[in-house]
């Protein structure tokens, strides 16, 4: 049985890059990661002792919209409900900070093949009857 620890808003830029690279290869620069960390609303990390094994971060306006980013579980820890733990932490944060009687939109882009994980968390594929397709643009600076 794993003895994992969930932490909020404690992940460093260096730890973020380390974990990113276990799943996606070359990570963003330290400068870019520090800037993103500074402007991230909420961060969740999961630890096995001193080893970072999972993370996610969320941006949002605290009123209407939230956007979940960079959900990563170290490959050898996948399939152990750690991603569900992360998502529960994020959704609890949102619910705790919502205005009474309000409704908010929580969005994310799933990696190919991970859609069913998010559907199990209550997310819907778009487009659907209430919204059009999701769109994305990536901008590069040389």
Coordinates of N, CA, C and O in Angstrom, one line a residue, residues 27 35 43 45 47 51 59 61 67 69 80 86-87 117 123 127 132:
X27 N 10.9 19.5 -21.0 CA 9.9 20.4 -20.4 C 10.2 21.9 -20.8 O 11.1 22.2 -21.5
X35 N 7.3 31.7 -14.2 CA 6.2 32.6 -14.5 C 4.9 32.0 -14.5 O 3.9 32.6 -13.9
X43 N -2.4 24.8 -7.2 CA -1.5 23.6 -7.6 C -1.7 22.5 -6.7 O -1.8 22.7 -5.4
X45 N 0.0 18.6 -5.8 CA 1.0 17.7 -6.0 C 0.9 16.5 -5.1 O 0.3 16.6 -4.0
X47 N 3.0 13.1 -3.5 CA 4.4 12.7 -3.1 C 4.4 11.3 -2.5 O 3.5 11.0 -1.8
X51 N 9.7 11.9 -3.4 CA 9.5 11.8 -4.8 C 8.2 12.3 -5.3 O 7.1 11.9 -4.8
X59 N -5.9 27.4 -13.4 CA -6.1 28.8 -13.6 C -7.6 29.1 -13.5 O -8.4 28.3 -13.8
X61 N -10.8 32.6 -12.8 CA -11.1 33.9 -12.3 C -11.8 33.9 -11.0 O -12.2 35.0 -10.5
X67 N -9.7 26.6 -15.5 CA -9.1 25.8 -16.5 C -8.0 24.9 -15.9 O -7.1 25.4 -15.3
X69 N -4.9 22.4 -16.0 CA -3.7 22.2 -16.9 C -2.8 21.2 -16.3 O -2.7 21.0 -15.1
X80 N -3.4 3.9 -10.3 CA -3.6 3.7 -8.8 C -4.5 4.7 -8.2 O -4.5 5.0 -7.0
X86 N -6.1 13.8 -7.5 CA -5.8 15.2 -7.9 C -7.0 15.9 -8.4 O -7.2 17.0 -8.0
X87 N -7.8 15.3 -9.2 CA -9.0 15.9 -9.7 C -10.0 16.2 -8.6 O -10.6 17.3 -8.6
X117 N -10.9 9.0 -18.8 CA -10.6 9.3 -17.4 C -11.4 10.6 -17.0 O -12.0 10.6 -15.9
X123 N -16.7 15.2 -16.7 CA -16.6 16.2 -17.8 C -17.3 15.6 -19.0 O -17.5 14.4 -19.1
X127 N -17.8 19.2 -29.1 CA -19.0 19.9 -28.9 C -20.1 18.9 -28.4 O -20.0 17.7 -28.6
X132 N -20.1 24.6 -28.4 CA -19.4 24.2 -29.6 C -18.1 23.6 -29.3 O -17.7 23.3 -28.2

